[in-house]
Coordinates of C-alpha atoms and ligand atoms in Angstrom, one line a residue:
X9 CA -43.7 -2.4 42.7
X10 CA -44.3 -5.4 39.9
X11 CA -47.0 -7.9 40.7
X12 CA -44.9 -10.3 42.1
X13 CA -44.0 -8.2 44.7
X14 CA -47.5 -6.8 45.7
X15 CA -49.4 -9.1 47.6
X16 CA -46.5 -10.1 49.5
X17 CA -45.8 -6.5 50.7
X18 CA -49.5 -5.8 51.4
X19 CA -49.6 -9.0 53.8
X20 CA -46.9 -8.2 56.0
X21 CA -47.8 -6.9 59.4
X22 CA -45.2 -5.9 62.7
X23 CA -44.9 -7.8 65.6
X24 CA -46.6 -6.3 67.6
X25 CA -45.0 -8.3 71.0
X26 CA -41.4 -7.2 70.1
X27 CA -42.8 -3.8 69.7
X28 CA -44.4 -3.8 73.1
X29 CA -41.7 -5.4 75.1
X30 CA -39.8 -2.6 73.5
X31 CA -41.8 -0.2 74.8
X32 CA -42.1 -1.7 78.3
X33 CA -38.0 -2.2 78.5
X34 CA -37.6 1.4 77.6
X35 CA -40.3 3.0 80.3
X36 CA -37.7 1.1 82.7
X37 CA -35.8 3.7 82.9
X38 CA -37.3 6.1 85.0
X39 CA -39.9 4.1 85.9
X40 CA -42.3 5.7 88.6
X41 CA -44.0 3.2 91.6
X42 CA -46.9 4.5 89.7
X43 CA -46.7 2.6 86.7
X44 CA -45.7 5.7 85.1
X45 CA -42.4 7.2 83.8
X46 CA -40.5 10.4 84.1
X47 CA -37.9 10.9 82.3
X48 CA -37.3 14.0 81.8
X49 CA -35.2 16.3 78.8
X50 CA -31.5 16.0 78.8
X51 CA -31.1 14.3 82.4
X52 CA -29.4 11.4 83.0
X53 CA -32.2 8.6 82.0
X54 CA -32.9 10.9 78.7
X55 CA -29.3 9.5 78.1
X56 CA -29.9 6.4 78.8
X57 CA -32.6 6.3 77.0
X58 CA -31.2 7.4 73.9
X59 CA -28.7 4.9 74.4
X60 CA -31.0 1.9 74.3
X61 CA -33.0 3.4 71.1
X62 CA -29.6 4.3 69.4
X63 CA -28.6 0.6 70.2
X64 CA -31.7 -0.7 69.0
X65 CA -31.6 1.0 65.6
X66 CA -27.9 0.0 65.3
X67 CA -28.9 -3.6 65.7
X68 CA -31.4 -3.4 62.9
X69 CA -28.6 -2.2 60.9
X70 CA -29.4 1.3 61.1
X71 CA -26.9 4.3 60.5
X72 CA -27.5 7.4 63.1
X73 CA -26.7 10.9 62.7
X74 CA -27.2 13.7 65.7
X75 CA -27.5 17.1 65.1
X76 CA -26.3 20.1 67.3
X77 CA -29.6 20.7 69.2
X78 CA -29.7 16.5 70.4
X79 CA -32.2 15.0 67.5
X80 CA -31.2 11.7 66.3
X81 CA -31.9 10.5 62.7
X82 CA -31.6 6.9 62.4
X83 CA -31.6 5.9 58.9
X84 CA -31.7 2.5 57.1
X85 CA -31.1 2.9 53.6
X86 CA -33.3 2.6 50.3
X87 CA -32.6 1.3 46.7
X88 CA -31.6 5.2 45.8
X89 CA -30.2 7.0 48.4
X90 CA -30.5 10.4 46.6
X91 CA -33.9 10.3 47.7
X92 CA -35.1 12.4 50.6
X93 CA -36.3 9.5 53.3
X94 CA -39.7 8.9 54.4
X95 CA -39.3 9.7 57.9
X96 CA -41.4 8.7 61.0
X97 CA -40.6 9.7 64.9
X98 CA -41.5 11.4 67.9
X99 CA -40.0 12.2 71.7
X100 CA -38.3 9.8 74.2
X101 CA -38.5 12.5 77.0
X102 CA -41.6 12.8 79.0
X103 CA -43.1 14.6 81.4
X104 CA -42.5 14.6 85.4
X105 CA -45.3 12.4 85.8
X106 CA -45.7 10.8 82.9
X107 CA -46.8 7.8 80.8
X108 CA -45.1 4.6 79.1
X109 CA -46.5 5.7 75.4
X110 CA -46.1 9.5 74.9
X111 CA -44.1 9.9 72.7
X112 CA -41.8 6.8 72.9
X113 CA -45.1 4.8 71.4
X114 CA -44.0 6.9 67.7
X115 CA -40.0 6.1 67.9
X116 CA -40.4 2.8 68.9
X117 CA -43.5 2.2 66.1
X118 CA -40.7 3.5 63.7
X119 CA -37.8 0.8 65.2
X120 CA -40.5 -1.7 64.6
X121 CA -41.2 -1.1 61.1
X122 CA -37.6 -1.3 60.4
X123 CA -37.0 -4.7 62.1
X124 CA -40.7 -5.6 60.1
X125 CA -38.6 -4.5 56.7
X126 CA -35.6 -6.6 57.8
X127 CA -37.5 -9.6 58.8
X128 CA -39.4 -9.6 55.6
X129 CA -36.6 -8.3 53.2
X130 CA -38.3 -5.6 51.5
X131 CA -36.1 -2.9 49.7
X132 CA -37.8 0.4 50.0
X133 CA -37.1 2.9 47.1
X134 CA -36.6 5.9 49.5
X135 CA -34.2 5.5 52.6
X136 CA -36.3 5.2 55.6
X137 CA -35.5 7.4 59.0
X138 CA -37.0 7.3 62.4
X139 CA -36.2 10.3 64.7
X140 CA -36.4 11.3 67.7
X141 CA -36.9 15.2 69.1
X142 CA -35.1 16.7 71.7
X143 CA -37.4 18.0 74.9
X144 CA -40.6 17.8 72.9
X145 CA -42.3 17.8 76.2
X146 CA -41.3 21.3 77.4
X147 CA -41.2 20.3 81.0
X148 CA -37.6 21.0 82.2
X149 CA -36.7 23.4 79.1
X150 CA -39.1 26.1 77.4
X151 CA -40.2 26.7 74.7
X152 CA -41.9 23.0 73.8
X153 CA -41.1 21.0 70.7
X154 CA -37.5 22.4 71.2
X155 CA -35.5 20.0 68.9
X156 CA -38.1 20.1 66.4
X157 CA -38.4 23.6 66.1
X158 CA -35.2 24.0 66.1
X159 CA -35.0 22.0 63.0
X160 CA -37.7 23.6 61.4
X161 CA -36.2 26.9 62.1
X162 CA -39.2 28.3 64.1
X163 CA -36.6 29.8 66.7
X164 CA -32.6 29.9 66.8
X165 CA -30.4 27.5 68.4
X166 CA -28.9 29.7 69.8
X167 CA -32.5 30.4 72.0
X168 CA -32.9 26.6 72.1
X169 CA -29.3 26.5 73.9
X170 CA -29.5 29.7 75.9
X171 CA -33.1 28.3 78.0
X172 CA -32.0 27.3 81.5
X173 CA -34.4 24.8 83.8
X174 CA -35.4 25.5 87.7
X175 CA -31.7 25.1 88.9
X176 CA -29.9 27.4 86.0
X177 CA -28.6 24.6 84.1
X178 CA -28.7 25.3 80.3
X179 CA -29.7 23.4 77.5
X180 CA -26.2 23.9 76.0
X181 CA -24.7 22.3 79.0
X182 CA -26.5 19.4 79.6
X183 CA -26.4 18.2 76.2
X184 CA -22.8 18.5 76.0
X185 CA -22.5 16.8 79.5
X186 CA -24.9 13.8 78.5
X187 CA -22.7 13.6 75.0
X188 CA -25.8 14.3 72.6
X189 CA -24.7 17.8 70.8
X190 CA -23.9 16.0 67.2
X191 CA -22.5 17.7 63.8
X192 CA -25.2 18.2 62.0
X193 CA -26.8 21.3 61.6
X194 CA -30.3 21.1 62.8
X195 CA -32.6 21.6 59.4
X196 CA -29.6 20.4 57.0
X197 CA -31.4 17.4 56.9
X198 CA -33.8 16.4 53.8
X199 CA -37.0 14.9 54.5
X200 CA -39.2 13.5 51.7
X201 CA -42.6 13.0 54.0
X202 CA -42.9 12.8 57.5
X203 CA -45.3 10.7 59.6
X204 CA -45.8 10.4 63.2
X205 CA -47.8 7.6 65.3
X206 CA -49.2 9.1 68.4
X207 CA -51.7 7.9 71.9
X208 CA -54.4 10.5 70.7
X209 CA -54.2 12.3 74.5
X210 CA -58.2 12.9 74.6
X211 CA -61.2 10.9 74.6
X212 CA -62.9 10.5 71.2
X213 CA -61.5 8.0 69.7
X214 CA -62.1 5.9 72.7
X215 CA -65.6 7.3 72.7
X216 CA -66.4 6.5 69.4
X217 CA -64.9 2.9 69.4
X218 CA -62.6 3.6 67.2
X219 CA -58.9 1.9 66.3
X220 CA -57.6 4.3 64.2
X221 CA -57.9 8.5 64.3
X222 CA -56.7 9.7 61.0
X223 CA -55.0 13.0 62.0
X224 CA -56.4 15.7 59.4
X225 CA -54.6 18.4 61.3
X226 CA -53.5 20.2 65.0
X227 CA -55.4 23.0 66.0
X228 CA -54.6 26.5 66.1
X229 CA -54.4 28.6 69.6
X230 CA -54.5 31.8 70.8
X231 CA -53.2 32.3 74.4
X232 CA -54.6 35.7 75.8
X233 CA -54.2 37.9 78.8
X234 CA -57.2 39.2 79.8
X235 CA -57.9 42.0 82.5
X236 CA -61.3 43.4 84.3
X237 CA -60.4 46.7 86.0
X238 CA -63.4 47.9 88.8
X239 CA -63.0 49.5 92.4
X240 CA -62.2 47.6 95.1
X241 CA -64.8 48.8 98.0
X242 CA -66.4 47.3 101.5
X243 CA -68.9 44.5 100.7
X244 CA -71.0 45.9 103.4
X245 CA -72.0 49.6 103.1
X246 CA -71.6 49.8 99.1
X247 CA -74.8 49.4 97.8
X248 CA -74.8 47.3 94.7
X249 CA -76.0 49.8 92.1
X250 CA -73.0 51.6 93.2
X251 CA -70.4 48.9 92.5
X252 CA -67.3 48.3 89.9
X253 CA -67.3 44.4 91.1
X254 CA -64.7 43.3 88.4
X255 CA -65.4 39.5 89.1
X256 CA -69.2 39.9 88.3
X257 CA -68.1 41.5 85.0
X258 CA -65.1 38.3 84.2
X259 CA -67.6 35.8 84.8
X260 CA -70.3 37.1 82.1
X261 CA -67.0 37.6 79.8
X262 CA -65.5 34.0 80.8
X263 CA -69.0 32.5 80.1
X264 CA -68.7 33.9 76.8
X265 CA -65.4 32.1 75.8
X266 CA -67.1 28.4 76.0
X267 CA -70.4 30.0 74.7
X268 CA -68.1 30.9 72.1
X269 CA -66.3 28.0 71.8
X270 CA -69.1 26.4 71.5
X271 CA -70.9 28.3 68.5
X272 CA -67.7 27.3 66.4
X273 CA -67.5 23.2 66.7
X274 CA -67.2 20.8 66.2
X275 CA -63.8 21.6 67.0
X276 CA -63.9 25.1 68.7
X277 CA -62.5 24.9 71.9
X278 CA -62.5 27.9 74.6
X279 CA -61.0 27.4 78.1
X280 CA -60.4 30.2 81.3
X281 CA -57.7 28.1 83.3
X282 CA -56.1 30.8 85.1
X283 CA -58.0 33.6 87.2
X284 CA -56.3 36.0 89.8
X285 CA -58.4 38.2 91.5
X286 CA -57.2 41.4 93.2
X287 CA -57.5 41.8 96.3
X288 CA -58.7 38.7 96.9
X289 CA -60.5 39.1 100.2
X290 CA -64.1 38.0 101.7
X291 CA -65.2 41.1 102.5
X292 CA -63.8 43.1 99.3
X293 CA -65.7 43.9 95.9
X294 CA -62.9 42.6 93.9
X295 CA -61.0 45.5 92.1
X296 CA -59.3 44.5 89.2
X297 CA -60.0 40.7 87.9
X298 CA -56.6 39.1 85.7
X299 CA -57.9 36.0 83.7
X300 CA -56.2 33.5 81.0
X301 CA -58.2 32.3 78.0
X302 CA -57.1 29.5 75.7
X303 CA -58.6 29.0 72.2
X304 CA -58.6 26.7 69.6
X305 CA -59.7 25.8 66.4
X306 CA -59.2 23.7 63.2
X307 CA -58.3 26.2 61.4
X308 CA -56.9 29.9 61.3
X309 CA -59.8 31.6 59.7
X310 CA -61.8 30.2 62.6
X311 CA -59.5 31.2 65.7
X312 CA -59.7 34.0 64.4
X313 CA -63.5 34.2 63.8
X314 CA -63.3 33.5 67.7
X315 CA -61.3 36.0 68.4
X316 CA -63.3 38.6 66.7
X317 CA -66.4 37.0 68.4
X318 CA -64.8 37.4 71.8
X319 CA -62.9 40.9 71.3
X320 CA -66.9 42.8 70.2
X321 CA -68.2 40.8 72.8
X322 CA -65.7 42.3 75.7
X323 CA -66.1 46.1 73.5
X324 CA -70.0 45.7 74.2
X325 CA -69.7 44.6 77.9
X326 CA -67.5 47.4 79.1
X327 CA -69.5 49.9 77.0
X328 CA -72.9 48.8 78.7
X329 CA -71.3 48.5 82.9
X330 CA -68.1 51.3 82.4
X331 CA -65.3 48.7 83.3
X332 CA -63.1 48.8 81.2
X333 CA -61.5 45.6 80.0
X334 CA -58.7 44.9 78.0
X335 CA -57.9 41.6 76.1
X336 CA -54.1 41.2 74.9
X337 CA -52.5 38.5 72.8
X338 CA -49.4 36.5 74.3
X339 CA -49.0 33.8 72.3
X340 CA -50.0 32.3 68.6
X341 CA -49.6 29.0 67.3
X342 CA -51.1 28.6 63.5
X343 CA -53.4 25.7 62.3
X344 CA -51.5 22.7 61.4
X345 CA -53.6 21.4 57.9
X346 CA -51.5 18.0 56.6
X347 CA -50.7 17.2 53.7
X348 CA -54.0 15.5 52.0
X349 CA -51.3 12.6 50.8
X350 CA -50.1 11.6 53.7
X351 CA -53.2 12.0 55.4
X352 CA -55.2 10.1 52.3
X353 CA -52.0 7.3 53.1
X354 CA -52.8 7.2 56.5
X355 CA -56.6 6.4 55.9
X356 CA -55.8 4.2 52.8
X357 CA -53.1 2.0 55.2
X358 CA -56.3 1.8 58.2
X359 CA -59.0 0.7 55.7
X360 CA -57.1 -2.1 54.3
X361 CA -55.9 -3.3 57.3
X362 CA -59.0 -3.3 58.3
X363 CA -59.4 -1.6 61.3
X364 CA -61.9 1.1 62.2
X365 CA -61.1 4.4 61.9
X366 CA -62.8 8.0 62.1
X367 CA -60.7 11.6 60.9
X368 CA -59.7 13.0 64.0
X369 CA -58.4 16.4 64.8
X370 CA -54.8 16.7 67.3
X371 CA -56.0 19.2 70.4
X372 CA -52.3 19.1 71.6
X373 CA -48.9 19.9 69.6
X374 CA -46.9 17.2 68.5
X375 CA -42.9 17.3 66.2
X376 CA -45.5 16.9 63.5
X377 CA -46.3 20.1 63.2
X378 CA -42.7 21.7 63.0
X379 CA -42.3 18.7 60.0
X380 CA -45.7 19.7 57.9
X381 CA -43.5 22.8 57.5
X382 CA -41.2 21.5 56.3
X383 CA -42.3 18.1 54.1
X384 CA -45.8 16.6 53.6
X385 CA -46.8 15.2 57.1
X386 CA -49.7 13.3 58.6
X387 CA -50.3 11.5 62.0
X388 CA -51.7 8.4 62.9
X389 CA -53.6 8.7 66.6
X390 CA -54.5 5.3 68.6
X391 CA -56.9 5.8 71.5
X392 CA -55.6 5.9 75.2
X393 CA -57.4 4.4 78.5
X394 CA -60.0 7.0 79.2
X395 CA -58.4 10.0 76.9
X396 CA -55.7 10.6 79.8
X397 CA -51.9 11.2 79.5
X398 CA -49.3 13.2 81.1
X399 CA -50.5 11.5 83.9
X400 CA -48.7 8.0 85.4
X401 CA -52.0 6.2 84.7
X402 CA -51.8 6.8 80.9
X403 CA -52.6 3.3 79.4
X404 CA -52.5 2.2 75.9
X405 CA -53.8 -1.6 74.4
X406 CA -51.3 -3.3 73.0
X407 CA -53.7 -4.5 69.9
X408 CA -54.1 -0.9 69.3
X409 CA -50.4 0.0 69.4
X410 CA -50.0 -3.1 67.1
X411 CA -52.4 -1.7 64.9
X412 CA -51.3 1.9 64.7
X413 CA -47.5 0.5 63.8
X414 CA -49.4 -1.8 61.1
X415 CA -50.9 2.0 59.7
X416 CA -47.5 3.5 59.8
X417 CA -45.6 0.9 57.8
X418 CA -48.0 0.3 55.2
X419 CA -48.6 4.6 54.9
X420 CA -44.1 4.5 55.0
X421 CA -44.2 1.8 52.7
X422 CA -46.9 4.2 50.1
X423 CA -44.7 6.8 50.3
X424 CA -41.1 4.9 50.3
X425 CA -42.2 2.9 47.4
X426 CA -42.9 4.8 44.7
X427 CA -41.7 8.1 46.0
Ligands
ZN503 ZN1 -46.0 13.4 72.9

């Protein structure tokens, strides 16, 4: 950039009406009487959803490009197009009760920064692309962040393809049948950074009074089956110095996870959300106790701190009452850590904007983490009514979408600038 150029780019801001009538003409389709939307992956409305957007970006001039597993890339084009782009997106499809701004909030942020270019003029040095993920949401179609994965080669498409919903219809099938399986190979795709605008699904930012989260990273979780074995007997005649009562045992173990949690903030989080107790009857010391625990942290070396924590801690408790209790792994997803860049852009863009802002950790998984694999990433989070989405109710301000577009075009612009 010469100084000619400068202030001009630094005073240019998106307009933030287009962007939310946008966002309100696309949560049309599959509108709920709720206020809400579901839309879910690869049905009917996701086509017609993708339609609109698609339209959209071909009206601002933009080329598009599908790849076999139903991601669009919709690219307007720099000074050198041998550059990688600087690439923004998110989802369109949402879950069965779900909100306006999930998801369609960061494709439709990326639309808007294009149309801000065009209005304005403004050559970028790198191509710019905004993209949007097939079944991010995970709701019809397991595993989650399908079509990003996918990309980022953290499962086959082949698996991607082969997962069937409720009724046995396969993920193959219905995106030939709604017209989205493109020619692209799903990674063959370049990306020079990636950055991704979000409604920051909890409560802190909204807590704090804040504008702006800058998104330092997504936590890492560890998913665990966890059973209590003990001897089911008659409440009545068993003494209890003589019982195995599983339950009694889970509960000192399940208070243990939030204790634990707890020890490790400020981003430790431990939760028991699933408990199954065998047999399951008034008058019954309960037998065998099956439990889930959920645990999170901002980074690996932590959750795994945790886990250590929580595994001596069970060791210790069968030891002392003879119940023995076994712990088992099903599922890992790493720390996310992005790039200090994008994330130093992200900040950068909020504080000369002007708008509040706080670092802010992402509880939930977004694309973004399949794209830190892959290119330097970061995430801009904008608070939502009372922390809530997946949920009809989910609310968003428009000044605050407004603002979080004004954070992604000037971070873009960083990055597509002087690449
Ligand atoms: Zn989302």
């Amino acid at each position: 950039m010469d100084m000619k150029t400068k202030p001009a780019i630094s005073a240019v801001r998106v307009n933030g009406e287009r962007l939310w009538a946008s966002l309100m003409e696309l949560a049309q389709i599959g509108a709920t009487e709720k206020g809400g939307v579901c839309r879910l992956a690869l049905t009917e409305l996701d086509k017609q959803g993708r339609d609109l957007v698609i339209g959209w970006a071909k009206q601002a001039g933009m080329t598009v490009t599908v790849d076999k597993i139903g991601n669009a890339f919709m690219r307007r084009a720099g000074r050198n197009n041998a550059l990688a782009p600087v690439m923004t997106g998110s989802h369109i499809d949402t879950q069965p009760t779900g909100g306006k701004f999930d998801g369609n909030y960061g494709v439709l942020a990326g639309i808007e920064v294009v149309r801000t270019l065009n209005d304005h003029g403004i050559e970028t040095e790198a191509p710019i692309e905004v993209a949007f993920w097939t079944n991010e949401e995970g709701s019809r179609f397991v595993p989650v962040m399908m079509g990003s994965g996918v990309f980022a080669k953290a499962f086959t498409l082949e698996h991607a393809y082969a997962a069937t919903d409720t009724e046995g219809k396969s993920v193959k099938e219905e995106l030939a049948r709604i017209g989205y399986i493109g020619p692209e190979e799903p990674g063959d795709h370049a990306i020079g950074s990636y950055f991704e605008t979000h409604i920051e699904q909890g409560p802190v930012l909204e807590d704090h009074d804040k504008t702006i989260g800058v998104v330092t990273g997504v936590l890492g979780i560890k998913w665990y089956d966890c059973t209590v074995t003990g001897m089911e007997a008659h409440a009545g005649p068993t003494p209890m110095a003589l019982r195995k009562d599983a339950l009694q045992v889970a509960t000192v173990l399940m208070q243990e996870v939030v204790a634990t949690a707890l020890r490790y903030g400020p981003h430790g989080r431990g939760t028991v959300g699933m408990v199954q107790v065998h047999p399951n009857s008034r008058n019954v010391i309960p037998g065998r106790v099956k439990f889930s625990i959920d645990m999170r942290n901002s980074t690996d070396a932590l959750v795994d701190a945790m886990d250590a924590d929580i595994r001596k801690f069970a060791a210790d408790l069968s030891a002392k009452t003879g119940l023995p209790i076994q712990i088992e792994l099903v599922s890992h997803y790493p720390a996310a850590p992005f790039h200090a860049d994008c994330v130093a852009a992200v900040a950068k863009a909020a504080e000369a904007l002007g708008y509040s802002n706080m670092p802010a950790v992402s509880g939930a998984g977004h694309d973004a983490v399949y794209m830190a694999r892959l290119a330097p990433a970061g995430m801009i989070f904008i608070p939502c009514k009372d922390g809530i989405s997946h949920n009809e109710i989910e609310d968003a301000k428009p000044e605050h979408i407004t603002a979080g577009c004004n954070v992604l075009l000037h971070a873009m612009l960083e990055r597509a600038m002087a690449p």
